[in-house]
Short mmCIF file of C-alpha atoms in Angstrom, two decimals:
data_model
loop_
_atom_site.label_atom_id
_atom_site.label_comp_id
_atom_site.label_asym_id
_atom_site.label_seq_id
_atom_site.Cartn_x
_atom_site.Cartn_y
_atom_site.Cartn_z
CA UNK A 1 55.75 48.13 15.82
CA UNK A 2 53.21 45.41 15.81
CA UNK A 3 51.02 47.14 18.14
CA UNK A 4 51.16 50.28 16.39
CA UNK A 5 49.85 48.89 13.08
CA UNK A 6 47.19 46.80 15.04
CA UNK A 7 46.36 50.30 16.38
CA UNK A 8 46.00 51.68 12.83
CA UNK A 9 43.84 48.71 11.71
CA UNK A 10 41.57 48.56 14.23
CA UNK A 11 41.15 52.68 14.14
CA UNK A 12 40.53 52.01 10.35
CA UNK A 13 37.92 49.16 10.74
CA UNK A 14 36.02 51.72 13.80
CA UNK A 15 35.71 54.28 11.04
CA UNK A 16 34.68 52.01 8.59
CA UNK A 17 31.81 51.03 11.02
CA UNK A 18 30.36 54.91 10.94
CA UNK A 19 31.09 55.20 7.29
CA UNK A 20 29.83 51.87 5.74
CA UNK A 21 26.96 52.36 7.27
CA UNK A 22 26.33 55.96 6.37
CA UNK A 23 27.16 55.35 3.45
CA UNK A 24 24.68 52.16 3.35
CA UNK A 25 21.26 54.75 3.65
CA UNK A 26 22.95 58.25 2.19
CA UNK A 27 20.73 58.77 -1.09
CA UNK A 28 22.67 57.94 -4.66
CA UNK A 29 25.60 56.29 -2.55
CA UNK A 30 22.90 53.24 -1.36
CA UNK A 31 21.61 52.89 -4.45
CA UNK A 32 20.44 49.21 -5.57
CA UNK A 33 21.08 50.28 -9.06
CA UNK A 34 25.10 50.26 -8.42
CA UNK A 35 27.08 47.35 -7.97
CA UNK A 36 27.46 46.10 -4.28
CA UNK A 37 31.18 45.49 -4.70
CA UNK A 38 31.27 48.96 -6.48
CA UNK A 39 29.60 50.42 -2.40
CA UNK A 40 31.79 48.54 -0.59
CA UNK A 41 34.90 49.51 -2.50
CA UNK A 42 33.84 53.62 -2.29
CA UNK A 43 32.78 53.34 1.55
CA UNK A 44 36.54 51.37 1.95
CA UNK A 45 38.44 54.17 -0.02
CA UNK A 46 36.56 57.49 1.58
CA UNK A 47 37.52 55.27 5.11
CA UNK A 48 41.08 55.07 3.89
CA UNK A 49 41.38 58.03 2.89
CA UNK A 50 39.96 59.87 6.10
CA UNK A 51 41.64 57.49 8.82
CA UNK A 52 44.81 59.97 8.88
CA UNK A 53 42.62 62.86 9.57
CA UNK A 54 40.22 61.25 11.59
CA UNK A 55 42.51 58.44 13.65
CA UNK A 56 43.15 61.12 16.26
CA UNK A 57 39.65 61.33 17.47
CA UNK A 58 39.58 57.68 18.38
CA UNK A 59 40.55 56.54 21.83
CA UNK A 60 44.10 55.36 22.86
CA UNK A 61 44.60 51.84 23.78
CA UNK A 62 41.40 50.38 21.90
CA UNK A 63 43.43 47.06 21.02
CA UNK A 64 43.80 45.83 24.70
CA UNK A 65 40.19 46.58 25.51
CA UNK A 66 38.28 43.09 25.59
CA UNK A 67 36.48 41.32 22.72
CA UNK A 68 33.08 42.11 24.21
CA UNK A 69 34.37 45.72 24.27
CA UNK A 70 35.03 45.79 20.72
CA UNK A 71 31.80 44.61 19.81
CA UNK A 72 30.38 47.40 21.38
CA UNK A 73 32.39 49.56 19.76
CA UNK A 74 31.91 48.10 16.64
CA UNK A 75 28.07 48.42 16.73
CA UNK A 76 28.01 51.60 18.35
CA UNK A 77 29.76 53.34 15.75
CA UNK A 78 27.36 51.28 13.28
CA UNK A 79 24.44 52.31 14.48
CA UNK A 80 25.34 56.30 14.51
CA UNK A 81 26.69 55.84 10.73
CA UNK A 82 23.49 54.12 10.06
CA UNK A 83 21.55 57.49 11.72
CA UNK A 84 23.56 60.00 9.84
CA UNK A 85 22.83 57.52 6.90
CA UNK A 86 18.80 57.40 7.88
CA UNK A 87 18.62 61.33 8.77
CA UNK A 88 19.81 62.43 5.09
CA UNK A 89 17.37 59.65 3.60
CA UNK A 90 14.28 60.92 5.42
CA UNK A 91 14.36 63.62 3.70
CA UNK A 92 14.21 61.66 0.33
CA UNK A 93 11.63 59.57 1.67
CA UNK A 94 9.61 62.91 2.17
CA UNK A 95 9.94 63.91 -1.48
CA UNK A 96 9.43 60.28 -2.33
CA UNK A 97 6.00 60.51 -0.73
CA UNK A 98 4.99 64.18 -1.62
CA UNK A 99 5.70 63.17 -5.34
CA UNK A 100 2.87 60.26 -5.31
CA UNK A 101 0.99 63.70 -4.27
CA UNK A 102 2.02 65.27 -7.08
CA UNK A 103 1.14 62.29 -9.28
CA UNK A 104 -2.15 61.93 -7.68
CA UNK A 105 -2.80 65.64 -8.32
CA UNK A 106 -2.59 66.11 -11.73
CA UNK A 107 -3.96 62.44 -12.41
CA UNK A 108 -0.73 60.35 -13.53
CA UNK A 109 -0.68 58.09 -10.37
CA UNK A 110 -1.77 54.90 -12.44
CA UNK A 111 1.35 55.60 -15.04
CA UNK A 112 4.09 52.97 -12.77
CA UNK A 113 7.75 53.25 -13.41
CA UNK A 114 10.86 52.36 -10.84
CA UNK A 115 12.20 54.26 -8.79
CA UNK A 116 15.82 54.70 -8.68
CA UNK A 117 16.63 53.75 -4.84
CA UNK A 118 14.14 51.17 -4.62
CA UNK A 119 12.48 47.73 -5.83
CA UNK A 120 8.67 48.76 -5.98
CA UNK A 121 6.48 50.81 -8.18
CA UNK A 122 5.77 54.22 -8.19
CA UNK A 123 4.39 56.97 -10.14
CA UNK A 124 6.51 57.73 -13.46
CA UNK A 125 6.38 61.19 -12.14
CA UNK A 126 7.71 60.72 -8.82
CA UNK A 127 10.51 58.65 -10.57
CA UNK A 128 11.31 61.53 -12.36
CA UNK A 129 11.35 63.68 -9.72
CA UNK A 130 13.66 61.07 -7.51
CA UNK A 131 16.30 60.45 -10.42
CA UNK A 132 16.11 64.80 -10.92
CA UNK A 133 16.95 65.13 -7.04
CA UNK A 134 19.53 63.14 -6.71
CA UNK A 135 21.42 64.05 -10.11
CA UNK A 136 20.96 67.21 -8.16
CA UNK A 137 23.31 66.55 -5.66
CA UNK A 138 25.95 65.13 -7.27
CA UNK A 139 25.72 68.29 -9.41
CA UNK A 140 25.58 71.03 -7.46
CA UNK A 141 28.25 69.02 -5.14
CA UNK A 142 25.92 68.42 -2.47
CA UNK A 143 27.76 64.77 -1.97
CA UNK A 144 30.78 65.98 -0.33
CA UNK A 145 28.63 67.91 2.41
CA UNK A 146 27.76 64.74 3.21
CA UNK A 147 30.96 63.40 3.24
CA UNK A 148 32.19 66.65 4.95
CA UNK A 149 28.93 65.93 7.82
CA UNK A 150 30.20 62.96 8.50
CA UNK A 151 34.12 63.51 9.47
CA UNK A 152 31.94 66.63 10.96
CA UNK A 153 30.14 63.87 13.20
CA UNK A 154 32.95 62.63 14.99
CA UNK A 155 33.43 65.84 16.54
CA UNK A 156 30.12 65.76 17.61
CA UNK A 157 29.20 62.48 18.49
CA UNK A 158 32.32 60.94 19.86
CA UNK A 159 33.58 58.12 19.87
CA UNK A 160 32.70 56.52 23.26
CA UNK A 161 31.39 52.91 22.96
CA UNK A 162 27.65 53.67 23.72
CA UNK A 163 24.83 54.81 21.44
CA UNK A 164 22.56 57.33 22.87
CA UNK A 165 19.10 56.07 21.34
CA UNK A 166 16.92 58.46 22.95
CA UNK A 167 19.05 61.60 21.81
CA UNK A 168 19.05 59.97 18.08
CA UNK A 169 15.46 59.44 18.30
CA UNK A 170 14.88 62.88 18.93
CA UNK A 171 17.14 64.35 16.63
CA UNK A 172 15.11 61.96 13.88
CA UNK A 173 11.70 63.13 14.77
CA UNK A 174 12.85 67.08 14.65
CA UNK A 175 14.35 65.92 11.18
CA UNK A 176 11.08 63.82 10.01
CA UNK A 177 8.85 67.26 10.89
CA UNK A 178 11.56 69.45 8.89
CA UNK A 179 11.85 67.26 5.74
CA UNK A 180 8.00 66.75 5.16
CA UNK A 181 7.55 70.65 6.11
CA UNK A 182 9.76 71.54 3.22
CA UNK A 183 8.45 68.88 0.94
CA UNK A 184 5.01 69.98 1.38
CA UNK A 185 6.53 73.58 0.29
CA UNK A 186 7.80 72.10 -2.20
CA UNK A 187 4.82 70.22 -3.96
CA UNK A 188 2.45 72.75 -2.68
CA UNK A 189 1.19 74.42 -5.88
CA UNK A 190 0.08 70.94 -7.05
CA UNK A 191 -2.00 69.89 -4.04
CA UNK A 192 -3.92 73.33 -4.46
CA UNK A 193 -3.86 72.40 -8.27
CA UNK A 194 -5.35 68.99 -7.59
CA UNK A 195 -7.71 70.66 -4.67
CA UNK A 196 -8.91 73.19 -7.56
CA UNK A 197 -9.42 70.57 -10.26
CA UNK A 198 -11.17 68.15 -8.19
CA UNK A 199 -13.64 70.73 -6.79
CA UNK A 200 -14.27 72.50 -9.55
CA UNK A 201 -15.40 68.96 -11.17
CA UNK A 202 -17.30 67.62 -8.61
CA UNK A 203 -19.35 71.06 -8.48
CA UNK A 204 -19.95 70.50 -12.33
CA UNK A 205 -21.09 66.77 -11.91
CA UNK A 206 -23.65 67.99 -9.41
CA UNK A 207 -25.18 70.62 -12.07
CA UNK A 208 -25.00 68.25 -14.90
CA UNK A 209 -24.92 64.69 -13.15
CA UNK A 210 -26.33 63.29 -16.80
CA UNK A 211 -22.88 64.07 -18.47
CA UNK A 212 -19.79 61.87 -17.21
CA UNK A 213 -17.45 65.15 -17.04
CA UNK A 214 -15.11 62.73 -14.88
CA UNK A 215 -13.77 60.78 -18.25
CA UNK A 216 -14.01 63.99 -20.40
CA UNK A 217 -11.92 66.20 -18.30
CA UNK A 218 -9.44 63.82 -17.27
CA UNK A 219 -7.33 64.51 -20.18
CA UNK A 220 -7.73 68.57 -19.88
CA UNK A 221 -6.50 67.92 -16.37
CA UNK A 222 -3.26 66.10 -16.83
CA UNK A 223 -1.87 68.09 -19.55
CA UNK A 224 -2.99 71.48 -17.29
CA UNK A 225 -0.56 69.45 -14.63
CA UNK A 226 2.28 68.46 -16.84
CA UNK A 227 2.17 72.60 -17.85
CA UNK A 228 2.01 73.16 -14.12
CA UNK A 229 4.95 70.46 -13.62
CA UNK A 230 7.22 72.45 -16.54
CA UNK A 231 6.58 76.45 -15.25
CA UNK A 232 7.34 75.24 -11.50
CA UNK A 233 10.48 72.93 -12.31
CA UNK A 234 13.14 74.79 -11.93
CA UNK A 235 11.61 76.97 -8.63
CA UNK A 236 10.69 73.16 -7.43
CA UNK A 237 14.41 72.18 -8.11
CA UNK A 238 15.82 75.26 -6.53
CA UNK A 239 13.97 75.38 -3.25
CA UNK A 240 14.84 71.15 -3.13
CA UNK A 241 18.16 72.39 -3.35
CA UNK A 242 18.61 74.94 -0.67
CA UNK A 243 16.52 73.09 1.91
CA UNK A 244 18.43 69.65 1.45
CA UNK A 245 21.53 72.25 1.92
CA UNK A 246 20.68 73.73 4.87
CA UNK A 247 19.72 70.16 6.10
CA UNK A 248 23.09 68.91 5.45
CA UNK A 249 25.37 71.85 7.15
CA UNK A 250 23.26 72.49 10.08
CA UNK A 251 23.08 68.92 11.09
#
């Protein structure tokens, strides 16, 4: 009796391992805005709650393998929670950096604000475009295809004791190349936008170089962006939608 519930302790703590740590990069989960007691107690209940489903993909006998054993284990299963975690970031972090794009496109990229996942300062408009995306998931119940990926993962990726780092690495590049593909999709009408702008003012400045169009057109050219920003919104939305989707199941 002992052994069995040593059994079913240790197979809980292994999946907490993959989970915590997924759970410690997934976007709106790892989010410095919410409590870190508030994490740990939602990575500790989704654990809980999957060990019966997922217990009988662990291997038999793991509580008479050795200490040093264990700690491989443990940090195996870490470190693929922590690249299921990273792979469903990245493509955040390619929004993230399209948006200063977008900011520095229509000419809002000295207006700072905070962005929701992070410490530093970024465009108000990329904020706004973070804090949309991720609402966006919770609310088209995106979250629980991430939850569903990861029991999904241990059908993939065993569990064996040994992290394959050059398979992971390759997985993250194909990943990288995909998420900044469809975030340059995405926040393509305002690069041509800003390409358009710019040109068409810098070809103006060289037929009147005496006027300073720069400071008199700056205004015309955010609030042509901001009407830009409100016609493509919901297309932008949509398409975020569908890719991060497709991102999610096929992984």
């Amino acid at each position: 009796m002992m052994l069995f519930e040593t059994d079913y302790v240790l197979a809980a703590f292994v999946l907490f391992c993959r989970i915590g740590s997924c759970l410690m990069l997934v976007p709106g989960f790892a989010s410095s805005r919410i409590p870190a007691n508030v994490r740990l107690l939602l990575a500790f209940s989704i654990t809980l709650a999957l060990t019966p489903l997922l217990s009988s993909s662990l291997p038999r006998g793991m509580a008479m393998d050795s200490p040093a054993g264990l700690l491989q284990l443990f940090a195996s299963e870490s470190f693929t929670g922590a690249t299921i975690g990273f792979l469903a970031r990245v493509f955040f972090g390619a929004l993230e950096t399209l948006a200063s794009v977008i900011a520095a496109s229509i000419g809002l990229s000295s207006l700072l604000g905070s962005l929701m996942d992070e410490g530093e300062s970024q465009p108000a408009i990329s904020t706004l475009i973070i804090l949309a995306a991720t609402v966006l998931v919770f609310i088209t119940n995106l979250h629980w295809e991430v939850l569903r990926g990861i029991a999904a993962s241990y059908a993939a990726v065993p569990v064996t004791g040994r992290f394959d780092t050059p398979l992971n690495l390759s997985q993250a590049s194909i990943y990288l190349s995909k998420s900044f593909l469809i975030s340059l999709q995405i926040c393509s009408p305002f690069v041509l936008y800003g390409l358009i702008t710019n040109f068409a003012l810098a070809l103006a400045n060289k037929l009147a170089p005496q006027i300073p169009l720069y400071f008199i057109t700056v205004p015309a050219m955010i609030c042509g962006g901001l009407f830009l920003f409100y016609a493509a919104c919901k297309p932008l939305f949509q398409l975020f939608a569908m890719a991060f989707s497709a991102l999610i199941t096929s992984g």
